[in-house]
Short mmCIF file of C-alpha atoms in Angstrom, two decimals:
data_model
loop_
_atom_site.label_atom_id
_atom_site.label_comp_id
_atom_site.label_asym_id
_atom_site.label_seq_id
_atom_site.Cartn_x
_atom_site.Cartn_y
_atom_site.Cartn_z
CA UNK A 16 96.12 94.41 99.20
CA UNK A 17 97.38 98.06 98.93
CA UNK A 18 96.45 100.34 101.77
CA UNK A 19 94.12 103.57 99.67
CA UNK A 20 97.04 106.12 100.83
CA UNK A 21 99.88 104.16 99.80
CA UNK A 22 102.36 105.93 97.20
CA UNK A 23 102.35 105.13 94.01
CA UNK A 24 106.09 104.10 94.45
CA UNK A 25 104.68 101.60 97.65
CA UNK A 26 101.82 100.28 95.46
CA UNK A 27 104.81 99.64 92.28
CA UNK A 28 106.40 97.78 94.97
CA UNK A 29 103.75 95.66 95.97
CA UNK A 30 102.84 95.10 92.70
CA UNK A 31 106.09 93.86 92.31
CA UNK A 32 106.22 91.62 95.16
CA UNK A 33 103.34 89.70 93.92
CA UNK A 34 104.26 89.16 90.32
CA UNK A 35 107.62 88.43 91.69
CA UNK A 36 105.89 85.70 94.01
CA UNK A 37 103.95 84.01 90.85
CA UNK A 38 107.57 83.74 88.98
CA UNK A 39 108.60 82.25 92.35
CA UNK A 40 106.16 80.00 92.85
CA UNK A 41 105.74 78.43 89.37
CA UNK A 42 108.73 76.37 89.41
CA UNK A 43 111.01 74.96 91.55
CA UNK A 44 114.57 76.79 91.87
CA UNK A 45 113.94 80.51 91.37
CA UNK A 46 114.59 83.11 93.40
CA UNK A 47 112.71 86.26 94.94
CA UNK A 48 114.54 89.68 94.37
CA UNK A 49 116.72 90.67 97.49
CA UNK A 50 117.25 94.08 99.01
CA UNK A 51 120.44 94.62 96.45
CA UNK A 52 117.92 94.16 92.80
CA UNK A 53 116.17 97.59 93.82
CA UNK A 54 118.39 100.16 92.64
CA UNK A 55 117.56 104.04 92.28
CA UNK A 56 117.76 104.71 88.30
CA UNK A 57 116.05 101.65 87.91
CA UNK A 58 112.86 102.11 85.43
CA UNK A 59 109.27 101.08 87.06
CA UNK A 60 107.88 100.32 83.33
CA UNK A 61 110.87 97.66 82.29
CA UNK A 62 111.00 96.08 85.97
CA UNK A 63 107.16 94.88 86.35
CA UNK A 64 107.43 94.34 82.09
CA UNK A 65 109.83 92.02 82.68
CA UNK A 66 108.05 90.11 85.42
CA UNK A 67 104.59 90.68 83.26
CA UNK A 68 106.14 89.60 80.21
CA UNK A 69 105.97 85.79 81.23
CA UNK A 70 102.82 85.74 83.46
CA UNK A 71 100.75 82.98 81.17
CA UNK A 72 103.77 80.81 81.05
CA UNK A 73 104.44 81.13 85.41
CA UNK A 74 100.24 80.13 85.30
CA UNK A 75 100.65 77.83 83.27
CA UNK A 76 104.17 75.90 85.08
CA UNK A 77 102.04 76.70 88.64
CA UNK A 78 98.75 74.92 87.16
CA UNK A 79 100.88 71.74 86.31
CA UNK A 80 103.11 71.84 89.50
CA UNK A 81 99.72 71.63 91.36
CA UNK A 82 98.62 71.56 94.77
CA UNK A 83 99.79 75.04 97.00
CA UNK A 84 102.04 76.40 94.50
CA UNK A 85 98.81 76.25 91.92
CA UNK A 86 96.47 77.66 94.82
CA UNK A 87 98.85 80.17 95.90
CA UNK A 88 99.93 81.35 92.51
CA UNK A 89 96.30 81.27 91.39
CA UNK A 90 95.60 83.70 94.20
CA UNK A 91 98.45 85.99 93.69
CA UNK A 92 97.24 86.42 90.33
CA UNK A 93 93.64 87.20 91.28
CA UNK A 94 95.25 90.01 93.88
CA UNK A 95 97.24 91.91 90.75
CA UNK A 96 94.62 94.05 90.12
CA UNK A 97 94.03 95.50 93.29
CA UNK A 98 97.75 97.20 92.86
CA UNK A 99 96.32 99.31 89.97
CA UNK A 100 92.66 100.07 91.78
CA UNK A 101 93.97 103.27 93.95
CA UNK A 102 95.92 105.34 90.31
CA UNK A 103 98.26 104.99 88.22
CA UNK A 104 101.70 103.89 89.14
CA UNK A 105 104.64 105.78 89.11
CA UNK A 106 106.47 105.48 85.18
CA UNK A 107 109.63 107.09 86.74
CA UNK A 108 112.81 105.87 88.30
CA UNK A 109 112.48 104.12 91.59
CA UNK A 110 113.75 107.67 93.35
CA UNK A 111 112.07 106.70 96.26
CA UNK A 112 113.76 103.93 96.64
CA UNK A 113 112.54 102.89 100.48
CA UNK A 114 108.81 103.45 99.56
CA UNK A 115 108.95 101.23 96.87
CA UNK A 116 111.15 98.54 99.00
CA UNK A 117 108.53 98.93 102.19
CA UNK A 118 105.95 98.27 99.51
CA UNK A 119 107.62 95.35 98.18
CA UNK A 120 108.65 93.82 101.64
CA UNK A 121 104.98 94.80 103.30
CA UNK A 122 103.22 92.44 99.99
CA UNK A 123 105.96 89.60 100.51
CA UNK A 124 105.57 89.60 104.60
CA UNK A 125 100.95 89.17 103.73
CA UNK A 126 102.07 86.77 101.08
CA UNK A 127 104.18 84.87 103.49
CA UNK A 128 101.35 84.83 106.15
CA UNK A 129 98.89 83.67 103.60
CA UNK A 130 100.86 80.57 102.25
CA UNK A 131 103.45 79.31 104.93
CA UNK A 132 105.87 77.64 104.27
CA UNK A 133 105.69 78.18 99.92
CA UNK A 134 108.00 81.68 100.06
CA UNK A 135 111.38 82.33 101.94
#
């Protein structure tokens, strides 16, 4: 969950983070972003659209891969709104580049405290 003062650029990032995490944990053998996929020019918009883009489809993979993964990635999903509650995100370039990294690494270090063991 976002903290109410968070920047929009922290709350981008944590929205990130958790659609990230659904990708993640819907199948077996992909990847989380690391530090070097957050670069400065990058757009907000086409980075979550991207991850947005095949949402159904990670629910979907999660609900048959079953047990934590479907728990977990069921309640990632549920938690995806709660990134939009506080305003609107940023549509600009990721010029603050650390706020939306501490946003992204703050959602990934609850998410990893909430489901041990199911992200790196």
């Amino acid at each position: 969950m976002p903290e109410d003062k968070e920047s929009a650029h922290s709350r981008s990032g944590r929205l990130f983070a958790a659609l990230a995490a659904l990708h993640f944990l819907a199948a077996p053998g992909r990847t989380l972003p690391g530090p070097d996929a957050f670069k400065p020019k990058d757009e907000l918009p086409k980075r979550l659209q991207r991850l947005k883009q095949g949402m159904y489809d990670d629910l979907v993979l999660a609900r048959a891969r079953g047990g934590a993964h479907w728990k977990a990635a069921s309640e990632v999903f549920r938690s995806i709104p709660s990134f939009l509650d506080p305003g609107p995100l940023s549509p600009h370039t990721i010029s603050l580049k650390e706020c939306h990294r501490a946003g992204y690494d703050a959602q990934l270090a609850a998410l990893k405290k909430d489901f041990p063991g199911l992200l790196p």
